[in-house]
Coordinates of C-alpha atoms and ligand atoms in Angstrom, one line a residue:
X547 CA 181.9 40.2 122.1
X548 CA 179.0 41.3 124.1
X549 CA 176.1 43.3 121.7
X550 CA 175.7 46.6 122.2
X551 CA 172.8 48.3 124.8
X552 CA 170.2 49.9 123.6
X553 CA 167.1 51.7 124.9
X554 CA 163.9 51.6 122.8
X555 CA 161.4 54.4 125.1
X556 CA 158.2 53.6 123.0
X557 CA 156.6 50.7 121.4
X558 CA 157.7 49.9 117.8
X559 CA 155.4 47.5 115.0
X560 CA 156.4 43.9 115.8
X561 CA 158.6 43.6 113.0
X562 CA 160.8 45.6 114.0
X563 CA 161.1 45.0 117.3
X564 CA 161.8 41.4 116.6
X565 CA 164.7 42.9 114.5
X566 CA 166.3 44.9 117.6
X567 CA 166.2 41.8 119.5
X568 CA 168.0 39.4 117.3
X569 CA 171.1 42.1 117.0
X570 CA 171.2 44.2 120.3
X571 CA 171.2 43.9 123.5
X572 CA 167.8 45.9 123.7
X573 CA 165.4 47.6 126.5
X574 CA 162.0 48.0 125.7
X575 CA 159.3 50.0 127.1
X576 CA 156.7 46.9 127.1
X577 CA 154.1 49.0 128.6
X578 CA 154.6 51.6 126.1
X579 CA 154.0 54.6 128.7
X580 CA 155.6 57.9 128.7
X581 CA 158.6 57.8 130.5
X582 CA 159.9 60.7 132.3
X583 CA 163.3 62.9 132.4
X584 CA 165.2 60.5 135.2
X585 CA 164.5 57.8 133.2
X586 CA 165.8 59.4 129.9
X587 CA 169.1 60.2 131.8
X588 CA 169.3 56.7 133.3
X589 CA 169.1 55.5 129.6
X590 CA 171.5 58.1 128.2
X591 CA 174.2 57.2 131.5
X592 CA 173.3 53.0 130.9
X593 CA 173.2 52.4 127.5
X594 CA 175.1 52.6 123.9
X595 CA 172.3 53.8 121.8
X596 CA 169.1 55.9 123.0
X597 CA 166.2 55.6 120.5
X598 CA 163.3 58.2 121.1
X599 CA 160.5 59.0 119.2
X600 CA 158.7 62.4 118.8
X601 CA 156.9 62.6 121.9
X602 CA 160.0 62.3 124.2
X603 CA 161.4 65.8 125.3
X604 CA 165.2 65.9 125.1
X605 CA 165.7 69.2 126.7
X606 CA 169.6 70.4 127.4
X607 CA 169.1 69.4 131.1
X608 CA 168.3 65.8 130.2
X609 CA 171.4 65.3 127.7
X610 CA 173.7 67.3 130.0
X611 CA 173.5 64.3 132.8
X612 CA 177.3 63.1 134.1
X613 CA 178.4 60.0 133.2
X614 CA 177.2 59.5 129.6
X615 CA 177.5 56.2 127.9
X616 CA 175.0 56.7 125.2
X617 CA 176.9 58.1 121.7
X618 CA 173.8 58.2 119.2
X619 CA 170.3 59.2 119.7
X620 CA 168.5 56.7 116.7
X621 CA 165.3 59.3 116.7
X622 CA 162.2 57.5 115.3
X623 CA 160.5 60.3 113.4
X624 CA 161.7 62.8 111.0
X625 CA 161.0 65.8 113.3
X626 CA 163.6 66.5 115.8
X627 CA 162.7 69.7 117.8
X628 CA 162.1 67.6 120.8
X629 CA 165.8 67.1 121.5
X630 CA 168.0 70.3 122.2
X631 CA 170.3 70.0 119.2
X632 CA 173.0 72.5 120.3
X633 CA 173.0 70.7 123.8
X634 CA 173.4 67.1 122.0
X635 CA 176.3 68.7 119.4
X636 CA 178.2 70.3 122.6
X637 CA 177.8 66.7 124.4
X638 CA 179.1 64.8 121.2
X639 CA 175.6 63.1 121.1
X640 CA 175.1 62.3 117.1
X641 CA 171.2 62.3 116.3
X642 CA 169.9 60.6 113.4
X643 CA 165.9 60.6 111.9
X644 CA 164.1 58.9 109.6
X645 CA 163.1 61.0 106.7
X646 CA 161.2 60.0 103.1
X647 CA 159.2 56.8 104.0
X648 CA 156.9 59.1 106.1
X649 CA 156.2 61.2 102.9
X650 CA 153.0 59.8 101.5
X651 CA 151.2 58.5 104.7
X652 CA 151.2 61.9 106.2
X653 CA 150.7 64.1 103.0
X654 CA 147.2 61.7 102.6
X655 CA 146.4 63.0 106.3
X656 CA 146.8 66.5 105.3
X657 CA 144.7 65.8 102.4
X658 CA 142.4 64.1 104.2
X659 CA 142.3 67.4 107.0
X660 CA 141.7 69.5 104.0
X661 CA 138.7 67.3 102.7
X662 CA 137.2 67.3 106.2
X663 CA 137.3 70.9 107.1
X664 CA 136.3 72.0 103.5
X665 CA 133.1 69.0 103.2
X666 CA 132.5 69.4 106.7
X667 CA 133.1 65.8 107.3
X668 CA 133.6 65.7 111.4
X669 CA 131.0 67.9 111.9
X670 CA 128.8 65.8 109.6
X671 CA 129.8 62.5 111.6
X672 CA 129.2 64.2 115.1
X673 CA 125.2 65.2 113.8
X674 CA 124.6 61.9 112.8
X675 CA 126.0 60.1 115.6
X676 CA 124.3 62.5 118.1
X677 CA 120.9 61.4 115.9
X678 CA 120.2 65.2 115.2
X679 CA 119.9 64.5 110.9
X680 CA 116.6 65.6 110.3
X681 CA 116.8 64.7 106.2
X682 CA 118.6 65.7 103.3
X683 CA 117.5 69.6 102.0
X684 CA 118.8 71.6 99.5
X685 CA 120.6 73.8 102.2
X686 CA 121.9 71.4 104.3
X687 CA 125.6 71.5 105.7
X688 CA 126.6 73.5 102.7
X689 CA 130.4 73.7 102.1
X690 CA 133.4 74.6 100.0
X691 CA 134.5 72.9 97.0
X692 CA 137.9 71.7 96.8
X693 CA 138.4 71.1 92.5
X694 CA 140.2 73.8 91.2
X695 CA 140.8 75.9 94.7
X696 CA 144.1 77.1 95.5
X697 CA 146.1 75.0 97.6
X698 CA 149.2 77.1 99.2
X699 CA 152.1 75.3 101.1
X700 CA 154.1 76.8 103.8
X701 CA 157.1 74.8 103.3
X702 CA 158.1 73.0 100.5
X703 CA 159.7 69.6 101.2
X704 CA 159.0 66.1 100.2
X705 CA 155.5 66.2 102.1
X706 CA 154.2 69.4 101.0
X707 CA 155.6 68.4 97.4
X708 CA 153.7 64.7 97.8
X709 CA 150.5 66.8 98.9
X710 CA 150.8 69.0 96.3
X711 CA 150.7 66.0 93.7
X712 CA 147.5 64.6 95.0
X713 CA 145.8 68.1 95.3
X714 CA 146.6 68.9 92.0
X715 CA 146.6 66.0 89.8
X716 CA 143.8 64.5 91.7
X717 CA 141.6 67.3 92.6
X718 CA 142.8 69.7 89.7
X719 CA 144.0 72.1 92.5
X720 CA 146.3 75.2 91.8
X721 CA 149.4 75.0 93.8
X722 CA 151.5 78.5 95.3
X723 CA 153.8 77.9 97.8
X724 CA 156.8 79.2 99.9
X725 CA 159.8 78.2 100.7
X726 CA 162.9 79.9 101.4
X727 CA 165.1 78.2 98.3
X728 CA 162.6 77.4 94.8
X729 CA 161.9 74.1 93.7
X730 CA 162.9 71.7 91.6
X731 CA 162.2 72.9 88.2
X732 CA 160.7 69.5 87.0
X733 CA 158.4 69.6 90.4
X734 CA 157.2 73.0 89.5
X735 CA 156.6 72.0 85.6
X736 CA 154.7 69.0 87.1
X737 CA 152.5 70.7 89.4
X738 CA 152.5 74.0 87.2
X739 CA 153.6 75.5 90.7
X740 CA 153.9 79.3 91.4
X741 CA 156.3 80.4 94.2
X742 CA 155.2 82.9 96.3
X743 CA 157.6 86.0 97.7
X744 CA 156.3 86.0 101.3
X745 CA 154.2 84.0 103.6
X746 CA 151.7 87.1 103.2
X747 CA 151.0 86.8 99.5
X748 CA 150.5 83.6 100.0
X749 CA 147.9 83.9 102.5
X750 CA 146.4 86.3 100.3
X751 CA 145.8 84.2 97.5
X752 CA 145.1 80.4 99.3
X753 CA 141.6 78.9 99.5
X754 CA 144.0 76.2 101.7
X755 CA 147.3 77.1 103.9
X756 CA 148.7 73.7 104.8
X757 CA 151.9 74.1 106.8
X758 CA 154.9 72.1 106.3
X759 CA 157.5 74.0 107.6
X760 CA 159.7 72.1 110.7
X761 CA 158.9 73.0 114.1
X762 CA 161.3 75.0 116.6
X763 CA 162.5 78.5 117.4
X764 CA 162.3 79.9 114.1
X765 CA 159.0 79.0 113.3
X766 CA 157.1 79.4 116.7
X767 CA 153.9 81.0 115.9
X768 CA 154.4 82.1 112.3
X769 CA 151.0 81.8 112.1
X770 CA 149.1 84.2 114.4
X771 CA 146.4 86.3 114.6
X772 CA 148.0 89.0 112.1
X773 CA 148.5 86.6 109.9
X774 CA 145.3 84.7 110.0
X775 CA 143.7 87.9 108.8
X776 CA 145.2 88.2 105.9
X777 CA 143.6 84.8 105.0
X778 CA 140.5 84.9 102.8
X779 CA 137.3 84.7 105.4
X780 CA 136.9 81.2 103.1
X781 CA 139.5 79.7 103.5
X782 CA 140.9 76.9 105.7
X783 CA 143.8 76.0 107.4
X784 CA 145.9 72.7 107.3
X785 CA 148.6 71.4 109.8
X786 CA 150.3 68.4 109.9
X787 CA 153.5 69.9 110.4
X788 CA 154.1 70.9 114.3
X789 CA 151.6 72.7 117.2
X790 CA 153.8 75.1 117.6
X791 CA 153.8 76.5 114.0
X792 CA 150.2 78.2 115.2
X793 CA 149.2 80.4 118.1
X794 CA 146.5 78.5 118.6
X795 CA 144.5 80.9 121.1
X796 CA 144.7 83.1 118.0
X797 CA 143.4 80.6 115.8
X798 CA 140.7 79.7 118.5
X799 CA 139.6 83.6 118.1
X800 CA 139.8 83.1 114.8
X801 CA 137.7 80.0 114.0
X802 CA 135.1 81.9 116.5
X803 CA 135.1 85.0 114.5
X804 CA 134.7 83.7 111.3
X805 CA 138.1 85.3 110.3
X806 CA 138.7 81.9 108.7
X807 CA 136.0 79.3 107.5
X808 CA 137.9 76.3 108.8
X809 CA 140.7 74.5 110.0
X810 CA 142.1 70.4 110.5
X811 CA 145.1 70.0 113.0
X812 CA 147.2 66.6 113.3
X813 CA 149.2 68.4 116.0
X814 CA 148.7 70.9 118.5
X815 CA 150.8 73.2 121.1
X816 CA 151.8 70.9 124.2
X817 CA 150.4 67.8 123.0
X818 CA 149.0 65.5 123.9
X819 CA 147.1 68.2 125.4
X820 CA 144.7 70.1 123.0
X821 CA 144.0 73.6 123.9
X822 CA 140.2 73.7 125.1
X823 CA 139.0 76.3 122.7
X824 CA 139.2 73.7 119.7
X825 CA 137.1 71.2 121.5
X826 CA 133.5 72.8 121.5
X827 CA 134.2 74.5 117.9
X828 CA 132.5 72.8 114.8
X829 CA 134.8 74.3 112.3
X830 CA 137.8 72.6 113.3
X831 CA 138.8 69.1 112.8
X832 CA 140.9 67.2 115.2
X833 CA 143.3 63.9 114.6
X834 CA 145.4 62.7 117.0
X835 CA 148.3 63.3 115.9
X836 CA 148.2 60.3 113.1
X837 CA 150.2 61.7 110.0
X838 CA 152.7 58.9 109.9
X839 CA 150.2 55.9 111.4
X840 CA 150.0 53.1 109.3
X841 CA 151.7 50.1 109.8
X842 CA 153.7 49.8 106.8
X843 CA 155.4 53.2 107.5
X844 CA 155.3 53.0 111.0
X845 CA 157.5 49.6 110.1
X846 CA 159.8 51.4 107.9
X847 CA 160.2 54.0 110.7
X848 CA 161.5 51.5 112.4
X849 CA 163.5 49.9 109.9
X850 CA 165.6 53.6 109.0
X851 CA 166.2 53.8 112.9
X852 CA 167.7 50.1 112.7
X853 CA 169.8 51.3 109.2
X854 CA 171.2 54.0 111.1
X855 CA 171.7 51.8 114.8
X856 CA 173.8 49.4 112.0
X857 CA 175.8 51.9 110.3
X858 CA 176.6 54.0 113.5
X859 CA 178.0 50.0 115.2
X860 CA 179.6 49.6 112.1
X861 CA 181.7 52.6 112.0
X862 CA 180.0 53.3 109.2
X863 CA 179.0 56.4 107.1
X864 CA 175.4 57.0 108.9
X865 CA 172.5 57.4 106.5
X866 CA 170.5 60.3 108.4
X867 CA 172.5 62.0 110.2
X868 CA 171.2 65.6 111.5
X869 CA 173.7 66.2 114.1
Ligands
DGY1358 C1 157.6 62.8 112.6 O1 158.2 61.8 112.3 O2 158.2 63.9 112.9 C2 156.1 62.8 112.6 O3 155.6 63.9 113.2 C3 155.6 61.6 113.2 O4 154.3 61.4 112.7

């Protein structure tokens, strides 16, 4: 029996890759560049399995194409608001992610947003670099201390929850967040974890908002400029969760104003295009977009893609399925 045909339309850790071609009949994208909508639909109408990752746009136009073959989209990443669900449930298009082994690698970037913006850290590298560190004075780069602040999470999944461990039993942090159904009562006893009513109160109360909410329709802009004013002028703003989450021209205004004190985005509206305002700011820090980059989880990324590609040939219950 002939293996099945899939499409692979970015480059995967080696591991894996070597994995899809001992069982499939498998396409990769060997020069790992962004491929466009024709050649999504020529995957979709030429092969068994489609396997994007988060920077691929799925819109309805590109599932709708005639002459379908492809029966699973094996979606490497946990996020799936670049592929229009309702289109791909209408079209009989099942899409699976790859949730929990992404947990810890991308709550230690939002930790590691929240230590730059509040120590100053990119600024810090940028004076240095540029040679403009005159010496060490008593009122140098002075910033905001992170032990014992109030850390607030907009969303409380496994992410926000692994955040929430580091920030509070390793930086003594007080935790508030929101989320539309309470936590797990043994997560809240852990992190002695107060659940706030409304985004607004907790905005009110945060010395950190870091947003962990998914991306999409209903969360487009729930932070905006209303909103970023009823944030404490010291406080900072996390988010590793998705660029559209934030008007970002209102957070631009807002990091000019001094509304806020600071902010460290992982992902931005339209990326891998950052809006302009951030760029000549000194109070905001920029990653590209790394939460999930290490090997090891990039690897097991790969692997829960392959666990659902196995299941789905199998006939078999599918491990994370999300549509
Ligand atoms: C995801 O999997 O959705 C992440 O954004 C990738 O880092």
């Amino acid at each position: 029996m002939s293996k099945p045909k899939v499409f692979i339309t970015r480059r995967w850790p080696a591991a894996v890759e070597a994995k899809l071609k001992a069982l499939y009949d498998v396409t990769l994208n060997e020069d790992d560049r962004p491929l466009t909508a024709d050649e999504f639909k020529q995957a979709l109408q030429n092969y068994d399995a489609v396997c994007p990752t988060v920077c691929d746009s799925f819109p309805a136009d590109v599932i709708n194409v005639a002459d379908k073959r492809c029966k699973i989209l094996g979606n490497f990443g946990v996020g799936y608001n670049h592929i229009d669900v309702d289109a791909a449930k209408q079209q009989g298009l099942i899409i699976t992610n790859t949730p929990g082994v992404l947990t810890h690698s991308t709550a230690d970037v939002a930790m590691t947003l929240l230590l730059m913006s509040a120590r100053r850290g990119a600024e810090g590298d940028r004076l240095v670099r540029a040679q403009k560190w005159t010496g060490w004075c008593p009122t140098h780069m002075l910033s905001t201390d992170v032990t014992g602040a109030t850390l607030g999470l907009i969303g409380f999944g496994r992410i926000a929850q692994a955040m929430a461990k580091k920030a509070h039993h390793g930086f003594g942090m007080k935790i508030v967040y929101f989320n539309p159904s309470p936590a797990n009562e043994y997560v809240v006893e852990d992190l002695n974890a107060t659940r706030c009513q409304s985004v607004e109160e907790l905005l009110k109360v945060s010395d950190f908002v870091s947003l962990h909410c998914p991306g999409g329709a209903a969360t487009k802009h729930l932070i905006n400029a209303e909103r970023l004013k009823l944030m404490k002028p010291t406080a900072h703003l996390i988010n590793t969760a998705r660029g559209d989450v934030v008007d970002s021209q209102a957070l631009i205004a807002a990091l000019k104003n001094n509304t806020i004190r600071g902010a460290g985005l992982d992902v931005y509206e339209g990326e891998p295009n950052v809006p302009e305002g951030f760029l000549t700011l000194e109070n905001v820090s920029l990653l590209p977009h790394l939460g999930s980059a290490t090997l090891g989880t990039r690897t097991a990324m790969g692997e829960k893609v392959l666990a659902n590609l196995a299941a789905y040939f199998a006939s078999e219950p599918l491990p994370d399925r999300v549509a």
